[in-house]
Coordinates of C-alpha atoms in Angstrom, one line a residue:
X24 CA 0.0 0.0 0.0
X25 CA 1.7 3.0 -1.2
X26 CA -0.2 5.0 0.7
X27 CA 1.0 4.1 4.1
X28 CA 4.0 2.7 3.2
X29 CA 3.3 -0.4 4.7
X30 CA 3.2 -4.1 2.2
X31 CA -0.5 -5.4 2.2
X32 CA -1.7 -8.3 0.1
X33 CA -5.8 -8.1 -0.8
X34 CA -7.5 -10.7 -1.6
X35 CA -8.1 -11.1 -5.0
X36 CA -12.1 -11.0 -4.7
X37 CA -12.2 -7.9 -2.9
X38 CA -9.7 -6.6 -5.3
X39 CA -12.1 -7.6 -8.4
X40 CA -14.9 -5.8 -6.2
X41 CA -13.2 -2.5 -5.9
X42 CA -11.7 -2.3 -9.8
X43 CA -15.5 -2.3 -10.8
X44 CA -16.6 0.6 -9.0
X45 CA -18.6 2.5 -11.2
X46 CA -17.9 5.6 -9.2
X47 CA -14.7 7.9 -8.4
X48 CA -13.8 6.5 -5.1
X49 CA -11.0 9.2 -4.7
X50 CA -14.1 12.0 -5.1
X51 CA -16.7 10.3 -2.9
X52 CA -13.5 10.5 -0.4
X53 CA -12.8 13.7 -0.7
X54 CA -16.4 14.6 -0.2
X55 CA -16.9 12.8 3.2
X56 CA -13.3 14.8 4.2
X57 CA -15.0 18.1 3.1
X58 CA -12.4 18.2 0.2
X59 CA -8.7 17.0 -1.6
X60 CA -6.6 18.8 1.1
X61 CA -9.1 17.5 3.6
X62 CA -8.1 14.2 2.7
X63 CA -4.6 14.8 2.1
X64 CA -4.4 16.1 5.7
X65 CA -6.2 12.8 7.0
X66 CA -4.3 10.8 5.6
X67 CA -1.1 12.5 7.1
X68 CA -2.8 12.7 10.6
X69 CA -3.7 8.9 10.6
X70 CA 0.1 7.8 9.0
X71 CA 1.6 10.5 12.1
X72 CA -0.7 8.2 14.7
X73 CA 0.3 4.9 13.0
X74 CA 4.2 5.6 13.3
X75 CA 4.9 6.9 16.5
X76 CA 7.6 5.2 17.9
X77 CA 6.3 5.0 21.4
X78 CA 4.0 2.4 20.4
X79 CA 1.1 3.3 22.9
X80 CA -1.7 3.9 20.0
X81 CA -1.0 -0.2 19.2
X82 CA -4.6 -1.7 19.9
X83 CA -3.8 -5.6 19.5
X84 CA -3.6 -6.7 22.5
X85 CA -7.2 -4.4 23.9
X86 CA -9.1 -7.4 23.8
X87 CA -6.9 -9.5 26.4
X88 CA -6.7 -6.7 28.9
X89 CA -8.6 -5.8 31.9
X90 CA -10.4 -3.0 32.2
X91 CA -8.4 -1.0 34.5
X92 CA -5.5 -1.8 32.5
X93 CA -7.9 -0.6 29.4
X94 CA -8.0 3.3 31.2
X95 CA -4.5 3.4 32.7
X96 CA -3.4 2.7 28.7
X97 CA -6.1 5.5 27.4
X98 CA -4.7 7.7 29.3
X99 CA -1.3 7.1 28.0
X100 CA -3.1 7.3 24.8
X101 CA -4.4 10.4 25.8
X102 CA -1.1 12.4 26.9
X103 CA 0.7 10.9 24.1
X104 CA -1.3 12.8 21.4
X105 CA -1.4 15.8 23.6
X106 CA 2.1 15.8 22.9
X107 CA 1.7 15.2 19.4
X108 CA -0.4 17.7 18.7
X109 CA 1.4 20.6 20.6
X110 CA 4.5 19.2 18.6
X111 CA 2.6 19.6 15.2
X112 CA 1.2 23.1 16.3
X113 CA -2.2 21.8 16.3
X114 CA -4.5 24.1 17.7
X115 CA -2.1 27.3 17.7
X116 CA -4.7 28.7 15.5
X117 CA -7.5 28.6 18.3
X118 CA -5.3 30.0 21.2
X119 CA -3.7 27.0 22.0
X120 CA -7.3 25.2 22.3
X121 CA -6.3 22.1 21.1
X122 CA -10.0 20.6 21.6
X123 CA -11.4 22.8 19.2
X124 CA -8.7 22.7 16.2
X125 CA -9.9 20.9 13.1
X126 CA -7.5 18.3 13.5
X127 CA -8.5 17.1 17.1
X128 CA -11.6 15.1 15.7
X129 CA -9.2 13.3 12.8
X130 CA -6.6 12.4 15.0
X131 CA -9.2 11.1 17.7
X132 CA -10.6 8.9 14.6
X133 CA -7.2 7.5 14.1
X134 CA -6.8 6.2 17.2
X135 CA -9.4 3.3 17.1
X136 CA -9.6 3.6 20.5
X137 CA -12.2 6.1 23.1
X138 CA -10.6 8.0 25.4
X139 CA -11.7 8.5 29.2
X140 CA -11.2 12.1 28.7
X141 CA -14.0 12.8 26.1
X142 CA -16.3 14.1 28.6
X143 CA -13.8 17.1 29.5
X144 CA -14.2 18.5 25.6
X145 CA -17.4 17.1 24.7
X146 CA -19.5 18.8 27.6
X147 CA -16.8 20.2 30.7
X148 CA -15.8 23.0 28.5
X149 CA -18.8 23.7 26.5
X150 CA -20.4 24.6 29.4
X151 CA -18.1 26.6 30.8
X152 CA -18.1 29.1 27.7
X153 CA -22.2 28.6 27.3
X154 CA -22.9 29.5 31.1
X155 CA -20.1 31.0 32.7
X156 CA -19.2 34.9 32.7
X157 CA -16.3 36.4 30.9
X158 CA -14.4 36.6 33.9
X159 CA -14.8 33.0 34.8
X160 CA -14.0 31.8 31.3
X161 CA -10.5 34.0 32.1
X162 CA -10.1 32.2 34.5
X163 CA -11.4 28.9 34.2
X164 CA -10.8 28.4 29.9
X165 CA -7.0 28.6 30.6
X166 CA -6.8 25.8 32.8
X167 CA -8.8 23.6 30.9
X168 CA -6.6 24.5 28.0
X169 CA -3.7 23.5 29.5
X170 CA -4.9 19.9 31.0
X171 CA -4.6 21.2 34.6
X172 CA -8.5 21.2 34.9
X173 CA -9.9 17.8 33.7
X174 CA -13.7 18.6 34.2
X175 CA -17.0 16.2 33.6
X176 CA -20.8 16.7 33.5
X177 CA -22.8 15.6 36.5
X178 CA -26.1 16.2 36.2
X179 CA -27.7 12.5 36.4
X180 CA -28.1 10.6 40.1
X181 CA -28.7 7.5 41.7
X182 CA -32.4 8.5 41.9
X183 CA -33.0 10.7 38.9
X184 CA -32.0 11.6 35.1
X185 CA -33.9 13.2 32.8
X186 CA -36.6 14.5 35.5
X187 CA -33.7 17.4 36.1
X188 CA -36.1 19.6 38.0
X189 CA -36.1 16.7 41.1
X190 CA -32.5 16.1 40.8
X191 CA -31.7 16.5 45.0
X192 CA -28.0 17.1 45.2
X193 CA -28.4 20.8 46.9
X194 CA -25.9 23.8 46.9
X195 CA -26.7 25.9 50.0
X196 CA -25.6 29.7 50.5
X197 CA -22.9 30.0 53.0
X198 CA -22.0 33.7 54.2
X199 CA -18.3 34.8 56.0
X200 CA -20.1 35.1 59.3
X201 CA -21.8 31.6 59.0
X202 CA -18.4 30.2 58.3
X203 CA -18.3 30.8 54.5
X204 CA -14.9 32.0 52.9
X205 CA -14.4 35.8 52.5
X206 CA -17.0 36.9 49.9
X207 CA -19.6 33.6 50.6
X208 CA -19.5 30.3 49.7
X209 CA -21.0 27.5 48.6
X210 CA -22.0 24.1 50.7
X211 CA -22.1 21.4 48.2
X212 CA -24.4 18.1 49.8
X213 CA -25.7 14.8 48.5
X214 CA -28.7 14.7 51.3
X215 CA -30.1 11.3 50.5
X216 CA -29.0 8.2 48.9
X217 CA -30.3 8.7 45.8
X218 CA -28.8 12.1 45.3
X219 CA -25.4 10.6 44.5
X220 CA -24.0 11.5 41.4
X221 CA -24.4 8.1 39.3
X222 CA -23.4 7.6 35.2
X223 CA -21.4 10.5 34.3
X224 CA -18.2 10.0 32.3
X225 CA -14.6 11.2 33.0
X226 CA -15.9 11.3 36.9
X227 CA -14.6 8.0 38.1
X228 CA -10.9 8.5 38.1
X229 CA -10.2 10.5 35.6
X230 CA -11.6 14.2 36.4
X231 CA -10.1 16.8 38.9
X232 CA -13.3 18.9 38.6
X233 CA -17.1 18.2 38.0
X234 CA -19.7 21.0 36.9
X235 CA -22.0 19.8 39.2
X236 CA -26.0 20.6 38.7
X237 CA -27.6 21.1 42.0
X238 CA -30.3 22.7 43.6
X239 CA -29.9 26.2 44.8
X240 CA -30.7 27.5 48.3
X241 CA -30.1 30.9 48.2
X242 CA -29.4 33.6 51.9
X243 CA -32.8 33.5 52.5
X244 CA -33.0 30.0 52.5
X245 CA -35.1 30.4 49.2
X246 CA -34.7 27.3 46.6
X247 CA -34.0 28.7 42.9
X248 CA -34.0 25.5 41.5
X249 CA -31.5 24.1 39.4
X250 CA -28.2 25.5 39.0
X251 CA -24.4 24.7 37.6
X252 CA -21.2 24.9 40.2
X253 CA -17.8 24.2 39.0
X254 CA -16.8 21.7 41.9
X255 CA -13.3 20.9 42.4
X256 CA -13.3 17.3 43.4
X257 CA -9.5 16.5 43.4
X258 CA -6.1 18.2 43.5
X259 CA -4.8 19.3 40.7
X260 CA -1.2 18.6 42.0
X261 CA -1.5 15.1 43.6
X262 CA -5.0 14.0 42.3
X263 CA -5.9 13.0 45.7
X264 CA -9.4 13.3 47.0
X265 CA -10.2 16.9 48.7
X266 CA -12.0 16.6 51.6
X267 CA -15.8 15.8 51.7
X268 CA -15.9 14.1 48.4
X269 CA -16.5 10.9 47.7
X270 CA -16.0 9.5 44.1
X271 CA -15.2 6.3 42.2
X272 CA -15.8 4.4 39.3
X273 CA -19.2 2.6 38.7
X274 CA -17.8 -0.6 37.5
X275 CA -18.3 -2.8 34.4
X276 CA -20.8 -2.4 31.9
X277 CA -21.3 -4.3 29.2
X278 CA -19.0 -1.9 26.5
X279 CA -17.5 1.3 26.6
X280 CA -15.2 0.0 29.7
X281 CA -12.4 2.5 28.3
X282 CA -14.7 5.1 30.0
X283 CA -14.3 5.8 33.8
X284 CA -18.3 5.9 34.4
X285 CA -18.7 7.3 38.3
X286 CA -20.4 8.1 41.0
X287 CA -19.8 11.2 43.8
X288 CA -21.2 12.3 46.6
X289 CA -20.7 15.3 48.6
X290 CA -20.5 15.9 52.2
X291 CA -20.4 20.1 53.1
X292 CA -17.5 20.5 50.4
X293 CA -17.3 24.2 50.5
X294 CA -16.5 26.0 47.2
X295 CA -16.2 30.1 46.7
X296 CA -19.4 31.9 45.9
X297 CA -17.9 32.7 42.2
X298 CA -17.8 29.1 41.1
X299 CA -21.7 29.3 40.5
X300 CA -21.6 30.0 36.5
X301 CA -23.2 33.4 36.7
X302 CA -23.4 34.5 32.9
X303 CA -27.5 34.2 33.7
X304 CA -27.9 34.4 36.9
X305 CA -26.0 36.1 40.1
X306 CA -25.8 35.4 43.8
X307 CA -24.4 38.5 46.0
X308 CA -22.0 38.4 48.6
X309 CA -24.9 38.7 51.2
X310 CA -26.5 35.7 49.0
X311 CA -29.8 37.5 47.6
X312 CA -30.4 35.7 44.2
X313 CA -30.7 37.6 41.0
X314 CA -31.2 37.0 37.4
X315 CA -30.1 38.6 34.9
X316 CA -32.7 40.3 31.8
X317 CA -31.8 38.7 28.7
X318 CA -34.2 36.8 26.0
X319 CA -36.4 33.9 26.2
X320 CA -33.8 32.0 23.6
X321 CA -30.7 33.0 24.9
X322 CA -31.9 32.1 29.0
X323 CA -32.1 28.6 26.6
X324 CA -28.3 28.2 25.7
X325 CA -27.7 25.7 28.6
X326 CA -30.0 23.5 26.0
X327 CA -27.7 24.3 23.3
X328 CA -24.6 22.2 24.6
X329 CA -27.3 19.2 25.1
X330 CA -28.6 19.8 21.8
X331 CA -24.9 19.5 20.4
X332 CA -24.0 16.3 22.0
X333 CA -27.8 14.9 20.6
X334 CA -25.8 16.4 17.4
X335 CA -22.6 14.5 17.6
X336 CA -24.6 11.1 18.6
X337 CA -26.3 12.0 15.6
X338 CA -23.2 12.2 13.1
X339 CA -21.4 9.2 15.1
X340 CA -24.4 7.2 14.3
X341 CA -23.2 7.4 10.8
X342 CA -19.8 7.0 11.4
X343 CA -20.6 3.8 13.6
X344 CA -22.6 2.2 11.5
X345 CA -20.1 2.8 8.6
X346 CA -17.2 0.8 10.2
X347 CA -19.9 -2.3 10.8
X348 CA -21.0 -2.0 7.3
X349 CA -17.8 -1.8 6.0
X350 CA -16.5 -4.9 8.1
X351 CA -19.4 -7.0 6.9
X352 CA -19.2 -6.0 3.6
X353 CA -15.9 -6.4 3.2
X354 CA -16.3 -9.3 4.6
X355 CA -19.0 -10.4 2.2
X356 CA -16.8 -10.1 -0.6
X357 CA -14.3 -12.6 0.2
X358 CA -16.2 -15.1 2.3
X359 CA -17.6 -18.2 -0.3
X360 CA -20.2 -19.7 0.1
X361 CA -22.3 -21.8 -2.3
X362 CA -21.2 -23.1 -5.3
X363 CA -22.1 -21.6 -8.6
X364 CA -24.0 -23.5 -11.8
X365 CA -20.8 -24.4 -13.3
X366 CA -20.5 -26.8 -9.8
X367 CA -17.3 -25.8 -9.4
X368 CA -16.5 -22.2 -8.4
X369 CA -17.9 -21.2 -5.3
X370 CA -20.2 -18.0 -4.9
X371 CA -19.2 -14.7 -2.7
X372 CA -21.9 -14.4 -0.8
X373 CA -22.2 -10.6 -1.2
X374 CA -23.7 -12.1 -4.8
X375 CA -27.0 -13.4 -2.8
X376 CA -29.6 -11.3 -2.6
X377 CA -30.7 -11.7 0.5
X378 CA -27.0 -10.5 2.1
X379 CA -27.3 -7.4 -0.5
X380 CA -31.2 -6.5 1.1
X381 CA -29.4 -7.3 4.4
X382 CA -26.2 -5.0 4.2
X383 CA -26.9 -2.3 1.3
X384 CA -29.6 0.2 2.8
X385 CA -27.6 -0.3 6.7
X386 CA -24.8 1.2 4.3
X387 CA -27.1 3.9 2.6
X388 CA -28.3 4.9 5.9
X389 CA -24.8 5.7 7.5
X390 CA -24.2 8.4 4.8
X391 CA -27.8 9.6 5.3
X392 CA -26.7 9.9 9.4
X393 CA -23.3 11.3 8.6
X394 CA -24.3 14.4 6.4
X395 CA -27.7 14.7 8.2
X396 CA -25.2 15.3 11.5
X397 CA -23.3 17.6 10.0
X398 CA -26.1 19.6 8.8
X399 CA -27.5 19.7 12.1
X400 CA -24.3 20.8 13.8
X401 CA -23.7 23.4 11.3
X402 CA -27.2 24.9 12.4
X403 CA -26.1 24.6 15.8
X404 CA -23.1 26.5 15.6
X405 CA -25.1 29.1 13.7
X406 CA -27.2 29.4 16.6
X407 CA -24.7 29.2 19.1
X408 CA -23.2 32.1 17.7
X409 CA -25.9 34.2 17.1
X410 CA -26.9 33.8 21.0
X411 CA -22.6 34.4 22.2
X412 CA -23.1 37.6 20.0
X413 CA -26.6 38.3 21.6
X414 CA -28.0 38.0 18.1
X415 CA -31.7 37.3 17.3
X416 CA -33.1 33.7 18.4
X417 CA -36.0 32.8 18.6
X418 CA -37.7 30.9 21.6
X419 CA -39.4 28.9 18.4
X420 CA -36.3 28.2 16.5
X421 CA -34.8 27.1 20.0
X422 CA -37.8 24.7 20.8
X423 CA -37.8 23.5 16.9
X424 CA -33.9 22.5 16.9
X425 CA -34.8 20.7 20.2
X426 CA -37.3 18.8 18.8
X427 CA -34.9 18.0 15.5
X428 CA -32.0 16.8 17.3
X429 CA -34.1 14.8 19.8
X430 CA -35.8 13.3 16.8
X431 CA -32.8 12.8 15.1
X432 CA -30.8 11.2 18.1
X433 CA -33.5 8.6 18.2
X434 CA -34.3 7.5 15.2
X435 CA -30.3 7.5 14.3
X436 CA -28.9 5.7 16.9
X437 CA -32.1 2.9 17.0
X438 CA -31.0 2.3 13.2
X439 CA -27.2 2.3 14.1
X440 CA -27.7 0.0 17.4
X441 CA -30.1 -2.4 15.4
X442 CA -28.0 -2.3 12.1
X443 CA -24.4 -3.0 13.8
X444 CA -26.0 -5.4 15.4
X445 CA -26.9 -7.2 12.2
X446 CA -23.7 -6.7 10.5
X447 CA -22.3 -8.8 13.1
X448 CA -25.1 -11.5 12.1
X449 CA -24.5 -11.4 8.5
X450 CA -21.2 -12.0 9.4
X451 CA -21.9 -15.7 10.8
X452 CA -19.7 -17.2 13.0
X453 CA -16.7 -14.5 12.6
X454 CA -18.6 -11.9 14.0
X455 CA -19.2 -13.2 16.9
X456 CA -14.7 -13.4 17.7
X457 CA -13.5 -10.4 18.8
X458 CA -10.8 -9.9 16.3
X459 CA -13.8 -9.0 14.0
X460 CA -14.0 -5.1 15.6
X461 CA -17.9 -6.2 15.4
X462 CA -18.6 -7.6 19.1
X463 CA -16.8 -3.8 21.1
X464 CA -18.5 -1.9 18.3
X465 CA -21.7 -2.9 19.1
X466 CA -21.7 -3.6 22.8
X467 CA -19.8 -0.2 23.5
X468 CA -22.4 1.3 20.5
X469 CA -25.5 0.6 22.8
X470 CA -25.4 2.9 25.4
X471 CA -26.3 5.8 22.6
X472 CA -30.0 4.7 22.3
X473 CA -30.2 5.2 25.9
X474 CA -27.8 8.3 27.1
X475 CA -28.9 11.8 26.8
X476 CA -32.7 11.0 26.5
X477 CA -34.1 7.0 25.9
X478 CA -35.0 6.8 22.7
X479 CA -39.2 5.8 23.5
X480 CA -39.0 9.2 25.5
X481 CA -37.5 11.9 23.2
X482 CA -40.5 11.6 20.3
X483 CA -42.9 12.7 22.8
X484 CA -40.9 16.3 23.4
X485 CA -41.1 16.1 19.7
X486 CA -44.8 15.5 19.4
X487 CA -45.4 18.5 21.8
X488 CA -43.5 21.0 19.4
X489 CA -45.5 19.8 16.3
X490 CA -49.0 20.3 17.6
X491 CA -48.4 23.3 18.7
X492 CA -47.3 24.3 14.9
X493 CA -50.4 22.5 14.6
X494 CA -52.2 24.8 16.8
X495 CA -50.6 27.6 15.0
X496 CA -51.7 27.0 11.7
X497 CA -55.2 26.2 12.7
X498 CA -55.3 29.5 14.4
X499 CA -54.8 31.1 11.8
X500 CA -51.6 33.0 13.8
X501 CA -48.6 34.6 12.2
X502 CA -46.5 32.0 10.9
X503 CA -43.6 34.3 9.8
X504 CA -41.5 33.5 13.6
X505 CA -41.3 29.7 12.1
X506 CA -39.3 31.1 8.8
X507 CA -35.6 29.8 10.1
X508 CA -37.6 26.6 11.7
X509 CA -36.6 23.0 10.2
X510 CA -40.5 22.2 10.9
X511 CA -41.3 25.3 8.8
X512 CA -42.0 22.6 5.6
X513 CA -44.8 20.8 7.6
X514 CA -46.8 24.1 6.9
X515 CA -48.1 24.2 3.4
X516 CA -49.3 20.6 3.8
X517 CA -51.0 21.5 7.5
X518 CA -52.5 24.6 5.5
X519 CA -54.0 22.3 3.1

């Protein structure tokens, strides 16, 4: 393979399969990239992640080792590109956020591997710059930047998940004359057993610091219900415990073991007043509660980093089920089966109908999933934007991109889970061995039908934003506020 400059011998069926494309492979490449020098680069990223001397990114032996062993080599994984990409000036052009540079994704790809990590760049520091002030983001953005603040999400408990309005883990007002640091504090508890922190990623052993979602009580004992606090949960110089905080990992699932899934709980750990994120809202040094006057779409942007990560489920859907179609029809092309009229030669058995019917849309559906995600996050960046810049949203547009991405999410990842699942079928007895990619990929695949939002609840937040379009139309109302909606195209036929 010229390519990679490594010697590879393909079978000559799969060889015969590829030289009668009747499309430019080298184009349909170029346009899942985003273009040539898109693919160029790729290919560069992926051949810098396959040489590295150090050997760490060598995934052969994953299957045979325990789990903990599993993290412990993630994490090498994990400094190992840091290095890399500080080395190759990746993400110099985005102030040293190395996250957010084009590149980060591709490499990730390359690895083959997750990360324990993910959590820290995927929803820590989105919602630090979606919900914190400027001056918190100074502060804060920085540290993250520089891997000295490993953060996760813990919104979900022992006792609730989606119902966030009864989540129980509280975060009590604590003045300098009750005992609170100069300027107030906050007391950060886990009252009851089912307030623990339960399921969130990065927060078993990996995380220093947790943006924690807790109920506010504020100086007049007043609850203002639910509320984000940057909790620091270890050192950041020994990675030691602080006091009051219990946390550890969940244990084994049944996939995605890479990922340090934990629990927490919180006994009076005591945190400054200004690590409430206060871009919406604001607590005073004498604690009185206030919130600040901005629109009905912007007080939604906390949504917006939920509605991203329904996003990036969304386009990995596509991705996912690409690699198990891929596997099985590759597979398919070289695996005989059969023999032909002649008695003689025997059939592939991607030449029987049935595995074609089987296979073919599974395959159509992941590039369906992979540009539908993009699409989607493109929109949401828009709106992102617009809302940072205190541009015009609407509270419509902001309830119809919810109910897109919750539809999206799904109906994409019930597809992708069921879909995998059959390209390990159709692969017979080989899919069921390890060695195949098929059994990790699917087992560490399901947990997307069920994390942020089971897949039998979401269509019902769906159905609630289509009837009242519904309503809309019938009342004959002003339709014009549903212009920039993805829904707006139900109209004409509701009209009629």
């Amino acid at each position: 393979n010229k390519r990679n400059g490594t010697a590879e011998i393909m079978n000559k069926n799969l060889q015969k399969e590829r030289a009668t494309a009747t499309f430019d492979v080298e184009r349909v490449t170029n346009l899942l990239d985003g273009g040539e020098r898109e693919t160029e680069r790729r290919r560069h990223l992926e051949l810098v992640i396959r040489r590295d001397p150090t050997g760490i990114f060598d995934n052969t032996n994953n299957a045979y080792l325990h789990r903990t062993d599993r993290h412990v080599r993630s994490l090498a994984k994990h400094v190992r590109l840091i290095e890399i990409c500080r080395k190759l000036g990746i993400g110099s052009e985005c102030n040293g956020q190395i996250v957010e540079s084009k590149d980060f994704p591709v490499l990730l790809a390359a690895l083959g591997d997750d990360l324990p990590t993910a959590l820290h760049w995927v929803m820590f520091v989105p919602n630090i710059a979606s919900l914190c002030d400027d001056e918190q983001k100074a502060e804060w953005l920085p540290l993250c930047r520089d891997w000295r603040m490993i953060g996760c999400y813990a919104q979900t408990e022992l006792g609730h998940g989606s119902n966030v309005r009864a989540l129980e883990t509280t975060a009590t007002f604590l003045p300098e004359s009750s005992g609170g640091q100069p300027g107030g504090s906050w007391a950060i508890n886990s009252p009851t057993l089912t307030s623990s922190k339960f399921w969130p990623g990065t927060l078993g052993r990996t995380a220093n610091h947790a943006m924690v979602i807790a109920r506010l009580i504020d100086g007049n004992g007043v609850d203002r219900g639910m509320h984000n606090f940057l909790v620091p949960l270890r050192s950041m110089e020994t990675h030691k415990l602080l006091p009051g905080v219990k946390t550890g990992d969940i244990g084994p699932k049944i996939g995605y073991n890479v990922m340090d899934n934990g629990f927490a709980r919180f006994e009076n750990v005591v945190i400054p007043r200004r690590n409430m994120a206060m871009r919406f809202a604001t607590v005073d040094e004498q604690g009185q509660y206030s919130k600040k006057t901005v629109s009905d779409a912007t007080s939604k942007v906390a949504y917006i980093t939920m509605m991203q990560v329904r996003a990036y489920i969304c386009n990995e859907a596509g991705k996912n089920l690409a690699m198990a179609c891929t596997i099985a029809i590759r597979y398919s092309a070289v695996r005989l089966q059969g023999f032909r009229e002649d008695g003689k030669s025997e059939r592939q058995i991607l030449d029987y109908t049935q595995q074609q019917h089987r296979l073919f849309p599974l395959l159509a559906a992941s590039y369906c999933f992979f540009f539908t995600g993009k699409k989607v996050l493109s929109h949401l960046k828009d709106i992102e934007a617009k809302l940072v810049s205190n541009g015009t949203v609407t509270k419509t547009e902001v309830a119809d991109l919810h109910a897109s991405t919750s539809a999206l999410k799904s109906f994409t990842t019930t597809v992708a889970a069921d879909g995998i699942e059959d390209c390990r079928k159709a692969c017979g007895g080989h899919g069921f061995l390890q060695c195949s990619g098929l059994p990790e990929l699917i087992t560490t695949y399901l947990q997307n039908p069920t994390v942020e939002g089971d897949n039998q609840m979401l269509p019902q937040q769906v159905v609630k934003v289509l009837l009242k379009l519904v309503q809309a139309v019938e009342s004959g109302n002003d339709l014009l506020e549903y212009d920039n909606c993805q829904s707006r195209y139900l109209i004409p036929s509701l009209e009629s």
